Coordinates of C-alpha atoms in Angstrom, one line a residue:
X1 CA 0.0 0.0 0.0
X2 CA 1.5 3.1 -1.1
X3 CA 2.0 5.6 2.1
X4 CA 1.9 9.6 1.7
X5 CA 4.1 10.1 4.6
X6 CA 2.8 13.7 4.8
X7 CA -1.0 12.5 4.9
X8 CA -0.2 10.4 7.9
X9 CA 1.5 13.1 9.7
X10 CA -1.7 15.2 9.5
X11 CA -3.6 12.3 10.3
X12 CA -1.8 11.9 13.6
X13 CA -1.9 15.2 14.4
X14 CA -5.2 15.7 14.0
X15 CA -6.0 12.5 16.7
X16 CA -3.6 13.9 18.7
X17 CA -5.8 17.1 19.4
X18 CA -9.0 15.0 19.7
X19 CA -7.3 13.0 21.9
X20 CA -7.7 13.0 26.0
X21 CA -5.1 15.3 27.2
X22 CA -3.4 12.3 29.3
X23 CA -3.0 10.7 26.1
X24 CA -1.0 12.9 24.4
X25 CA 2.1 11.5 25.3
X26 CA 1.4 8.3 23.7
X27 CA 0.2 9.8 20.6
X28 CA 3.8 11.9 21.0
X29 CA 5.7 7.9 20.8
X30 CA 3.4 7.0 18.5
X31 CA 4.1 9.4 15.6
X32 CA 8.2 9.8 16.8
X33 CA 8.0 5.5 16.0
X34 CA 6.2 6.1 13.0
X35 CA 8.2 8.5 11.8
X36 CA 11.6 6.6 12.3
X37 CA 9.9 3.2 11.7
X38 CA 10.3 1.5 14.6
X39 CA 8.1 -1.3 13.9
X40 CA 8.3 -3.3 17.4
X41 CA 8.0 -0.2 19.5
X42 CA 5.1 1.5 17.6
X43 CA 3.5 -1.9 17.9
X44 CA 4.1 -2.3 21.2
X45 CA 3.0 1.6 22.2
X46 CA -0.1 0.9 20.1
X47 CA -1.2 -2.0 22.5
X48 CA -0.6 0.1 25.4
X49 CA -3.1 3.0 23.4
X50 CA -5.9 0.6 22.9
X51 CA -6.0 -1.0 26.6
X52 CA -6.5 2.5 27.6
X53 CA -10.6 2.7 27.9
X54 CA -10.2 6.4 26.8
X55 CA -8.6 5.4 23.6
X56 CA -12.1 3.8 22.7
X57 CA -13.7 6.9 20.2
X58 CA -10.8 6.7 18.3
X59 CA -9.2 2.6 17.5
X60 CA -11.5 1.8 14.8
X61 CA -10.5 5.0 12.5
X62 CA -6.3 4.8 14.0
X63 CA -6.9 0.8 12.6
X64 CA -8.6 1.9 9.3
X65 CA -6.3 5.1 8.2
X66 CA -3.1 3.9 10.0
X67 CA -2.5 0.4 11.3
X68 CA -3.2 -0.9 8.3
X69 CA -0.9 1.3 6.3
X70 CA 2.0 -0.8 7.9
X71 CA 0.3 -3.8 8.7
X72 CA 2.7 -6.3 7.1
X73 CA 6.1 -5.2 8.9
X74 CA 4.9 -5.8 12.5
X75 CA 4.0 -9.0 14.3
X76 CA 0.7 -10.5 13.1
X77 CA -0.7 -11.8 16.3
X78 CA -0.7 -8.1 17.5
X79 CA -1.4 -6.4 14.5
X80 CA -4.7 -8.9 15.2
X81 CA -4.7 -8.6 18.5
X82 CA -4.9 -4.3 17.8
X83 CA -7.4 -5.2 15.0
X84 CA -9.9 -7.1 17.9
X85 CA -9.2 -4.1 20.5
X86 CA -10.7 -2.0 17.5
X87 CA -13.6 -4.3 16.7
X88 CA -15.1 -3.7 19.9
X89 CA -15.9 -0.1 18.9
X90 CA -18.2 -1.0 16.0
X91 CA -21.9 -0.4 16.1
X92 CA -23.3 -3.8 16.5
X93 CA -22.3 -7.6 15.8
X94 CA -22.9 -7.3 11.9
X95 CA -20.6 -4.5 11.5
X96 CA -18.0 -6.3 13.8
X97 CA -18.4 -9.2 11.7
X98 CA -17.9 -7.3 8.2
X99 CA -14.5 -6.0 9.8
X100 CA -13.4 -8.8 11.3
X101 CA -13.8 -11.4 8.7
X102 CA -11.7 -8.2 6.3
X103 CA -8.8 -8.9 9.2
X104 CA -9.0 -12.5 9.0
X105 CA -8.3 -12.7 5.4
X106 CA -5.5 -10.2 5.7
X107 CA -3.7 -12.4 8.0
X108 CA -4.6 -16.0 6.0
X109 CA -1.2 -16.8 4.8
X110 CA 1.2 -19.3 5.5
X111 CA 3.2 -17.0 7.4
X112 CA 0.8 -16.1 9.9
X113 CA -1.3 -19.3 10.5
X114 CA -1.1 -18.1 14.3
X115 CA -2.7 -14.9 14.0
X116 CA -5.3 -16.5 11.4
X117 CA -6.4 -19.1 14.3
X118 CA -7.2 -16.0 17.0
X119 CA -8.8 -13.8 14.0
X120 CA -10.8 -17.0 12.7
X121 CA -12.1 -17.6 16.7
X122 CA -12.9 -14.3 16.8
X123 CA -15.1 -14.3 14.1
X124 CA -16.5 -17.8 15.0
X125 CA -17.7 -16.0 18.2
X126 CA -19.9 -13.0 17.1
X127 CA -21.6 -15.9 14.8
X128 CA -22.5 -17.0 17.9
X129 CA -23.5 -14.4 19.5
X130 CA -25.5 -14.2 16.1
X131 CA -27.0 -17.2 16.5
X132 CA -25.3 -18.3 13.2
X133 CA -24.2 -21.9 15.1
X134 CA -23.6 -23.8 11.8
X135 CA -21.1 -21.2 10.7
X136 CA -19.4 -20.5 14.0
X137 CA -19.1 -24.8 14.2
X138 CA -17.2 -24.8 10.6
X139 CA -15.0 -21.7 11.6
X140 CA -14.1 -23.3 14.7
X141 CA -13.6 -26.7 13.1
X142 CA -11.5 -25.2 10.9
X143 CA -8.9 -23.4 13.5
X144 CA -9.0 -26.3 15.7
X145 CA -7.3 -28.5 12.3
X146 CA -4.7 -25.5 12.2
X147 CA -4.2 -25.9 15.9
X148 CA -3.5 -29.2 15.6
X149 CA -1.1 -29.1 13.0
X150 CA 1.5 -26.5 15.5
X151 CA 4.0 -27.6 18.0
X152 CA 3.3 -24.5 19.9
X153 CA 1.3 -21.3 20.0
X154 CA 0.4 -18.4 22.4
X155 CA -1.0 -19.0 25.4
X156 CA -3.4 -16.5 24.0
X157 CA -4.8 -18.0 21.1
X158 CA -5.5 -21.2 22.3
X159 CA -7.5 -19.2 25.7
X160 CA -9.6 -17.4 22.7
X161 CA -10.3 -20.6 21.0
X162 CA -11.1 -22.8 24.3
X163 CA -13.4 -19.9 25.5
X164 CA -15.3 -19.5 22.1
X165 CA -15.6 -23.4 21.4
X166 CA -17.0 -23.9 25.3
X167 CA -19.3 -21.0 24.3
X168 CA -20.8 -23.0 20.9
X169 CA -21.1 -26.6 23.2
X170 CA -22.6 -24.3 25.5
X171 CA -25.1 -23.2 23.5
X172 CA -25.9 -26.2 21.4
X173 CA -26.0 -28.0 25.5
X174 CA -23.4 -29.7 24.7
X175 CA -22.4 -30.5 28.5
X176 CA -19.6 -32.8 28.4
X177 CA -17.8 -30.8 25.7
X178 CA -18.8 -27.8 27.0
X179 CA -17.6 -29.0 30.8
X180 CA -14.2 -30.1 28.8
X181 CA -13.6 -26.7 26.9
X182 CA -14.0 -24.6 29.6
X183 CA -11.9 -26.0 31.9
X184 CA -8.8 -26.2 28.9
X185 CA -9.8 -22.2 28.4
X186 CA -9.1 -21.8 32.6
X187 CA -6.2 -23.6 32.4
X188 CA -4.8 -21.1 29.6
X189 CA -5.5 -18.2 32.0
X190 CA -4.7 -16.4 34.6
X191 CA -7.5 -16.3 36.9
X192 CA -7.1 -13.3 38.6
X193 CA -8.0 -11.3 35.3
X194 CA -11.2 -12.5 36.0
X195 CA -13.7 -10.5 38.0
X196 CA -15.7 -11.6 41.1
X197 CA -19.0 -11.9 39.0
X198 CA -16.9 -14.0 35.8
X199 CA -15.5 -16.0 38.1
X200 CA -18.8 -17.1 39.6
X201 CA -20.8 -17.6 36.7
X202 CA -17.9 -19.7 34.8
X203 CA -18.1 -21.9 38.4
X204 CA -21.8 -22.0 37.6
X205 CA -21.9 -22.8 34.5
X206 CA -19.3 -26.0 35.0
X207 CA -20.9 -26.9 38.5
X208 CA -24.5 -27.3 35.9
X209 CA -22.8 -28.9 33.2
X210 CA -20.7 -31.4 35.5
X211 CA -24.0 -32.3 37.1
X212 CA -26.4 -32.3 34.1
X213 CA -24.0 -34.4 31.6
X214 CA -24.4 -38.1 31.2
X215 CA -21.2 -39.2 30.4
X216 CA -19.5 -37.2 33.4
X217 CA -19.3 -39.0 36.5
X218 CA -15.7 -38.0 38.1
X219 CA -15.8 -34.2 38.5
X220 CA -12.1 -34.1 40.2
X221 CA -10.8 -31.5 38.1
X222 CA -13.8 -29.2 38.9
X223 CA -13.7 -30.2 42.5
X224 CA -10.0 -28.9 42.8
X225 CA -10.4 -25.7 41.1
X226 CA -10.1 -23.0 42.8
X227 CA -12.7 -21.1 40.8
X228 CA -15.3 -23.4 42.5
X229 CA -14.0 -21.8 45.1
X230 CA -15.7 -18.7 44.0
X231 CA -19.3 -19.8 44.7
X232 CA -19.0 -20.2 49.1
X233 CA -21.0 -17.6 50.8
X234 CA -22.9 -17.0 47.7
X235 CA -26.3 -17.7 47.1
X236 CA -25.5 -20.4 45.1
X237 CA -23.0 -22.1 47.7
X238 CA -25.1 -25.4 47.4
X239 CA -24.3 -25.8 44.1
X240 CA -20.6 -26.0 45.1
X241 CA -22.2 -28.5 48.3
X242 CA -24.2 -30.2 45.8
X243 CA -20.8 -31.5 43.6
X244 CA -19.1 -32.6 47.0
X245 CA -22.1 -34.8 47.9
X246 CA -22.5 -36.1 44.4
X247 CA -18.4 -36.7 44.8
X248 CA -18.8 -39.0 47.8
X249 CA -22.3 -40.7 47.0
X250 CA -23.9 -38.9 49.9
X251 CA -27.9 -39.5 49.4
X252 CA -28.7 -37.4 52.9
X253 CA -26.9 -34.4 51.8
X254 CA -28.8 -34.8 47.9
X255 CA -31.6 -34.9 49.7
X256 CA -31.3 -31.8 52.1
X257 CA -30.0 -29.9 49.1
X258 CA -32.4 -31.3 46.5
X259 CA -34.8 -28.1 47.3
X260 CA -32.8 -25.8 45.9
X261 CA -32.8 -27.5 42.2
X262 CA -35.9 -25.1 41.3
X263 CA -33.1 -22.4 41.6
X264 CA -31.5 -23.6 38.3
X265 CA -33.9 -24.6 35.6
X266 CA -31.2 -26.7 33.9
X267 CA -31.0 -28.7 37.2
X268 CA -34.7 -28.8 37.9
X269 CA -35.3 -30.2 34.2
X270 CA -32.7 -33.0 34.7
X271 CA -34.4 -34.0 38.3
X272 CA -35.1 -37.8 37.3
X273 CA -31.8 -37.9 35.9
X274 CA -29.9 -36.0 38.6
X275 CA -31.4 -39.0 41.3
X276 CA -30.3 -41.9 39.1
X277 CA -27.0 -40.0 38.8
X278 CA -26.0 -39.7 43.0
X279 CA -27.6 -43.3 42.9
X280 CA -24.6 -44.5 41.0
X281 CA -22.4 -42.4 43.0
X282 CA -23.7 -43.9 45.8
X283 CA -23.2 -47.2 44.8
X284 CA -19.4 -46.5 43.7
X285 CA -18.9 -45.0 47.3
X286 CA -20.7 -48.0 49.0
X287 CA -17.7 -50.2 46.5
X288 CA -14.9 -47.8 47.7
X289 CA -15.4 -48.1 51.5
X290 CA -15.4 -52.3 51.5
X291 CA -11.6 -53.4 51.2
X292 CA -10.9 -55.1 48.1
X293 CA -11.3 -58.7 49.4
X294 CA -15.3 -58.0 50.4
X295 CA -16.6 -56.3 47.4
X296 CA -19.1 -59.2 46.7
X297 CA -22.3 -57.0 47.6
X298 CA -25.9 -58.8 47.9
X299 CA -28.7 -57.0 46.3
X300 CA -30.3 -56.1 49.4
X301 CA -26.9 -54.4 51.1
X302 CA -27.4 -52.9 47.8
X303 CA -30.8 -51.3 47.9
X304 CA -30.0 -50.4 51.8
X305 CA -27.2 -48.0 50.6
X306 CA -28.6 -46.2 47.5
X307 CA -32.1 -46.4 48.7
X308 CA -32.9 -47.8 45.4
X309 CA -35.7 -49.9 44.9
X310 CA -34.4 -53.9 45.0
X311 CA -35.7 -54.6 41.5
X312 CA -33.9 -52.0 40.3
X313 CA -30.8 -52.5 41.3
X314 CA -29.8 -55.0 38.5
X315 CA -30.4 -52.3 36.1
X316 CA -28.4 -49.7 38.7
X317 CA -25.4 -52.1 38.5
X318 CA -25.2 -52.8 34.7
X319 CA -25.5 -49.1 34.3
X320 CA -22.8 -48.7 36.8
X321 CA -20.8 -51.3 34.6
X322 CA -21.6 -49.6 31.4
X323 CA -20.6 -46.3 31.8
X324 CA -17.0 -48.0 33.2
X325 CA -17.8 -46.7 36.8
X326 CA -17.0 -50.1 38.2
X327 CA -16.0 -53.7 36.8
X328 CA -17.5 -57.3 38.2
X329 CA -20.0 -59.5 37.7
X330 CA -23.3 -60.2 38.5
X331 CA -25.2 -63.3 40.0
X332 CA -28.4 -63.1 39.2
X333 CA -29.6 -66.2 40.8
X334 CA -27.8 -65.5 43.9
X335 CA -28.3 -61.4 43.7
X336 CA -25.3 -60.7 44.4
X337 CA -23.1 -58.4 42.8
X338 CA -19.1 -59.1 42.5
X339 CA -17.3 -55.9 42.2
X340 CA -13.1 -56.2 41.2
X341 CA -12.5 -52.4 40.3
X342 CA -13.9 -49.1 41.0
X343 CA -13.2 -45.5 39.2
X344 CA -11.0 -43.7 41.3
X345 CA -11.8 -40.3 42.0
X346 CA -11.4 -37.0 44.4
X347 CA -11.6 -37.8 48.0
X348 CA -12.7 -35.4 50.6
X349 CA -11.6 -35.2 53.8
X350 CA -14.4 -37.4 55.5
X351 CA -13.3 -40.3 52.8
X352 CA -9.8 -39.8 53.3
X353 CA -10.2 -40.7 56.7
X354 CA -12.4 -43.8 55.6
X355 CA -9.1 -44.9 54.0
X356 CA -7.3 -44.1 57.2
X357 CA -9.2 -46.4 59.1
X358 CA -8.9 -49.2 56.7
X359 CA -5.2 -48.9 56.2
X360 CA -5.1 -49.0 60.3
X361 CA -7.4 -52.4 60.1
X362 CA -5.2 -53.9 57.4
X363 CA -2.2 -53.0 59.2
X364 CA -3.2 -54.2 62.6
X365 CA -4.7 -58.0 60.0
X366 CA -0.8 -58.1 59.0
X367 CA 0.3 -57.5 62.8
X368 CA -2.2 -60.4 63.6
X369 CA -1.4 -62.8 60.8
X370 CA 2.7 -62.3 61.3
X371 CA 2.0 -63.4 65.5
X372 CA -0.1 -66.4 63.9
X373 CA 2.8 -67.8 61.7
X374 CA 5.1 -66.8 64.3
X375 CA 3.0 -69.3 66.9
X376 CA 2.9 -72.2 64.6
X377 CA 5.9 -72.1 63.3
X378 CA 7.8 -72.5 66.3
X379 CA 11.1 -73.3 66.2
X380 CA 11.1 -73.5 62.5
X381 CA 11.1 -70.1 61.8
X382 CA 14.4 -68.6 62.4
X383 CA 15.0 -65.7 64.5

């Protein structure tokens, strides 16, 4: 693009005066850089402009008549990055996607497959927000094949596409894969960038999908999160209580806190399933606590445990079995289940002491059965 150095210097100058007095000295580094074409420092002064929330009036027409005037000597991730600080500014969601998809094309070359990916997301998530789902999917499946293809990338980009593909599972209720986005997206960020409000609705929105999903039964990684952590002395703490009984199997906690599932129409929709859910918890725990060598359970120890009705609990078993929870057999003539493994999972402090206790009766079995051999061996047993 051919550059009028002249007509940029007015141009400059002209932002300069509209621009907040405290502001002026960065418009001052911006045109010196300019001027002596000091690409990484302009760039880098430039960021610095745009975080300012005072700089707001102006990014979309310092990215339009500038920016772009030099857009292929700096860094493409922040030429983007600039380019989504100025997208912001536009009137609605259509005219941010006109200019964004412009961006993304600028940047589709091999060169700058990166800065593709974050423009690509970007886009992918105002079609959201424009309910466009088919087209935010096929931008989104598209960047996560680029993804795939790079031995590493900016923490960034993969936070932006983590956030926006949780956002699309979200929205199509796609718990599981919205449960496994979103915690990827937490891991790619710093947590303390989030506010007290983000925090708590992202903990809300996993604590719902965790419970809701039918093909997530371990919810360790959400349990040891601090952002769950964000939820106590809220007036949603029993959703973070909820997860810990559901955790341990705990039916008389389910059912102190099962009132407040009316609170969160996603949970109150999913009630049926919600009890066969902490009925399978239940039953792992109930595994869990016997020592390996007495895991053959009758039906009716069964039923006693989980509360479940005794000719159901066939079906509650080979569910259990199914969804790889536990692994066994069943007697069916006998009723009586024989359990050999059990998913491990998070262990609160109540089932850590469980285990304490067991490890204390196996030691003081070993202490027993070494006096026993010790007594009938006798003599033959060397000292």
């Amino acid at each position: 693009m051919a550059v009028d150095p002249e007509v940029i210097s007015n141009f400059l100058s002209e932002q300069r005066e509209n621009a907040p007095e405290e502001l002026t000295q960065s418009f001052l580094n911006i045109e010196d850089y300019w001027d002596r074409k000091l690409w990484h420092q302009l760039t880098d002064v430039l960021g610095e402009y745009f975080h300012n929330p005072k700089s707001a009036p102006q990014r979309v027409s310092l990215f339009d008549s500038f920016i772009l005037t030099f857009a292929e000597k700096i860094n493409q991730l922040k030429f983007v990055a600039l380019g989504l600080s100025a997208a912001t500014q536009c009137s609605d969601d259509k005219e941010r996607l006109r200019f964004l998809t412009k961006l993304t094309e600028k940047v589709d070359k091999p060169s700058s497959q990166d800065a593709y990916v974050y423009s690509l997301v970007a886009v992918a998530e105002v079609k959201l927000r424009l309910k466009d789902y088919d087209g935010a999917r096929k931008d989104l499946d598209k960047a996560e094949s680029i993804l795939d293809t790079f031995d590493s990338v900016e923490t960034e980009v993969h936070a932006s596409f983590y956030r926006t593909n949780a956002s699309h599972h979200q929205a199509k209720h796609d718990f599981a894969a919205y449960y496994k986005n979103a915690l990827l997206y937490l891991a790619c960020i710093n947590l303390k960038t989030f506010t007290t409000r983000e925090s708590q609705s992202r903990a809300y929105d996993l604590s719902i999908a965790a419970l809701v999903s039918d093909s997530i039964y371990n919810f360790g990684e959400l349990l040891l999160h601090p952002i769950l952590d964000s939820l106590t002395n809220t007036e949603y703490a029993w959703l973070r209580d909820l997860l810990f009984a559901f955790n341990r199997g705990d039916l008389n906690a389910y059912n102190v806190l099962e009132n407040n599932l009316s609170r969160a129409p996603l949970l109150e929709e999913h009630k049926t399933f919600l009890w066969q859910k902490i009925s399978l918890s239940a039953l792992t725990e109930a595994v869990f606590r016997r020592p390996p060598h007495d895991r053959a359970m009758t039906f009716e120890t069964i039923a006693r445990e989980t509360n479940v009705q005794p000719q159901e609990i066939e079906i509650l078993i080979m569910k259990a079995l199914s969804l790889g929870l536990l692994k066994g057999s069943i007697d069916q003539v006998a009723e009586v289940a024989r359990i050999s493994w059990v998913q491990p999972k998070v262990l609160d402090m109540k089932q850590i002491d469980n285990m304490r206790v067991r490890l204390k009766d196996w030691d003081s079995s070993v202490d027993k059965l070494g006096h026993w051999i010790e007594g009938v061996g006798k003599d033959v047993w060397a000292a």
